[in-house]
Amino acid sequence: AQETLIHRVAASLHPGGSFLFTSPGQRCEWQDVLTGQVSVSLGSEAYRRVVEAAGLALAYEANDEGENHYYVARR
């Protein structure tokens, strides 16, 4: 589902548009405390491949002080 979503977002971006999303840098699963649903991270390497396959370039990745991992992709 995440791959499909990334491809859909990429198709909707104008040239120069950016897509920011957050997910742990490592592949993992966890119970979301707000929804009670299982959340899944594909991991940094997989996100890089998916973003590029969708026609985007991964501009950068960063962690904030709370250890949240961010990805910024650009068309």
PDB file of C-alpha atoms in Angstrom:
ATOM      1  CA  ALA A   1       0.000   0.000   0.000  1.00  0.00           C
ATOM      2  CA  GLN A   2       2.875   2.404   0.750  1.00  0.00           C
ATOM      3  CA  GLU A   3       4.448   1.836  -2.666  1.00  0.00           C
ATOM      4  CA  THR A   4       1.123   2.531  -4.370  1.00  0.00           C
ATOM      5  CA  LEU A   5       0.655   5.693  -2.332  1.00  0.00           C
ATOM      6  CA  ILE A   6       4.154   6.980  -3.143  1.00  0.00           C
ATOM      7  CA  HIS A   7       3.533   6.403  -6.860  1.00  0.00           C
ATOM      8  CA  ARG A   8       0.200   8.236  -6.649  1.00  0.00           C
ATOM      9  CA  VAL A   9       1.755  11.181  -4.829  1.00  0.00           C
ATOM     10  CA  ALA A  10       4.586  11.311  -7.384  1.00  0.00           C
ATOM     11  CA  ALA A  11       2.095  11.379 -10.254  1.00  0.00           C
ATOM     12  CA  SER A  12       0.255  14.299  -8.672  1.00  0.00           C
ATOM     13  CA  LEU A  13       3.312  16.487  -8.018  1.00  0.00           C
ATOM     14  CA  HIS A  14       4.198  19.346 -10.345  1.00  0.00           C
ATOM     15  CA  PRO A  15       7.826  19.548 -11.522  1.00  0.00           C
ATOM     16  CA  GLY A  16       9.868  20.870  -8.609  1.00  0.00           C
ATOM     17  CA  GLY A  17       7.218  19.707  -6.115  1.00  0.00           C
ATOM     18  CA  SER A  18       8.251  18.069  -2.838  1.00  0.00           C
ATOM     19  CA  PHE A  19       6.867  15.168  -0.824  1.00  0.00           C
ATOM     20  CA  LEU A  20       7.717  14.941   2.896  1.00  0.00           C
ATOM     21  CA  PHE A  21       6.990  11.774   4.857  1.00  0.00           C
ATOM     22  CA  THR A  22       8.233  10.197   8.043  1.00  0.00           C
ATOM     23  CA  SER A  23       8.963   6.583   8.904  1.00  0.00           C
ATOM     24  CA  PRO A  24      11.732   4.871  10.868  1.00  0.00           C
ATOM     25  CA  GLY A  25      14.976   4.423   8.938  1.00  0.00           C
ATOM     26  CA  GLN A  26      15.048   0.715   9.749  1.00  0.00           C
ATOM     27  CA  ARG A  27      12.530  -1.875   8.599  1.00  0.00           C
ATOM     28  CA  CYS A  28      10.126  -2.553  11.482  1.00  0.00           C
ATOM     29  CA  GLU A  29       6.536  -2.834  12.692  1.00  0.00           C
ATOM     30  CA  TRP A  30       4.925  -1.199  15.735  1.00  0.00           C
ATOM     31  CA  GLN A  31       1.532  -0.635  17.312  1.00  0.00           C
ATOM     32  CA  ASP A  32       0.409   2.959  16.697  1.00  0.00           C
ATOM     33  CA  VAL A  33      -0.619   4.458  20.035  1.00  0.00           C
ATOM     34  CA  LEU A  34      -3.251   6.779  18.512  1.00  0.00           C
ATOM     35  CA  THR A  35      -5.025   4.326  16.203  1.00  0.00           C
ATOM     36  CA  GLY A  36      -4.173   0.945  17.704  1.00  0.00           C
ATOM     37  CA  GLN A  37      -3.252  -0.204  14.173  1.00  0.00           C
ATOM     38  CA  VAL A  38      -0.019  -1.911  13.195  1.00  0.00           C
ATOM     39  CA  SER A  39       2.309   0.506  11.394  1.00  0.00           C
ATOM     40  CA  VAL A  40       5.089  -0.649   9.070  1.00  0.00           C
ATOM     41  CA  SER A  41       8.345   0.941   7.969  1.00  0.00           C
ATOM     42  CA  LEU A  42       9.856  -0.431   4.765  1.00  0.00           C
ATOM     43  CA  GLY A  43      13.265   0.918   5.823  1.00  0.00           C
ATOM     44  CA  SER A  44      15.439   3.605   4.307  1.00  0.00           C
ATOM     45  CA  GLU A  45      16.885   1.533   1.448  1.00  0.00           C
ATOM     46  CA  ALA A  46      13.449   0.339   0.335  1.00  0.00           C
ATOM     47  CA  TYR A  47      11.989   3.855   0.473  1.00  0.00           C
ATOM     48  CA  ARG A  48      14.886   5.093  -1.658  1.00  0.00           C
ATOM     49  CA  ARG A  49      14.145   2.437  -4.314  1.00  0.00           C
ATOM     50  CA  VAL A  50      10.385   3.099  -4.272  1.00  0.00           C
ATOM     51  CA  VAL A  51      10.819   6.878  -4.491  1.00  0.00           C
ATOM     52  CA  GLU A  52      13.189   6.548  -7.459  1.00  0.00           C
ATOM     53  CA  ALA A  53      10.927   4.008  -9.197  1.00  0.00           C
ATOM     54  CA  ALA A  54       8.108   6.549  -8.867  1.00  0.00           C
ATOM     55  CA  GLY A  55      10.170   9.128 -10.769  1.00  0.00           C
ATOM     56  CA  LEU A  56      11.217  11.167  -7.747  1.00  0.00           C
ATOM     57  CA  ALA A  57      14.634  11.948  -6.309  1.00  0.00           C
ATOM     58  CA  LEU A  58      15.261  11.531  -2.602  1.00  0.00           C
ATOM     59  CA  ALA A  59      16.541  15.010  -1.712  1.00  0.00           C
ATOM     60  CA  TYR A  60      17.474  14.215   1.882  1.00  0.00           C
ATOM     61  CA  GLU A  61      16.795  12.258   5.034  1.00  0.00           C
ATOM     62  CA  ALA A  62      17.078  13.584   8.562  1.00  0.00           C
ATOM     63  CA  ASN A  63      16.376  12.686  12.184  1.00  0.00           C
ATOM     64  CA  ASP A  64      15.006  15.222  14.640  1.00  0.00           C
ATOM     65  CA  GLU A  65      15.777  15.387  18.355  1.00  0.00           C
ATOM     66  CA  GLY A  66      12.893  12.975  19.044  1.00  0.00           C
ATOM     67  CA  GLU A  67      14.466  10.364  16.714  1.00  0.00           C
ATOM     68  CA  ASN A  68      11.731  10.800  14.088  1.00  0.00           C
ATOM     69  CA  HIS A  69      13.133   9.982  10.627  1.00  0.00           C
ATOM     70  CA  TYR A  70      12.071  12.235   7.733  1.00  0.00           C
ATOM     71  CA  TYR A  71      12.346  11.765   3.969  1.00  0.00           C
ATOM     72  CA  VAL A  72      11.995  14.540   1.396  1.00  0.00           C
ATOM     73  CA  ALA A  73      11.531  13.512  -2.233  1.00  0.00           C
ATOM     74  CA  ARG A  74      11.317  15.904  -5.176  1.00  0.00           C
ATOM     75  CA  ARG A  75       9.919  15.624  -8.651  1.00  0.00           C
TER      76      ARG A  75
END
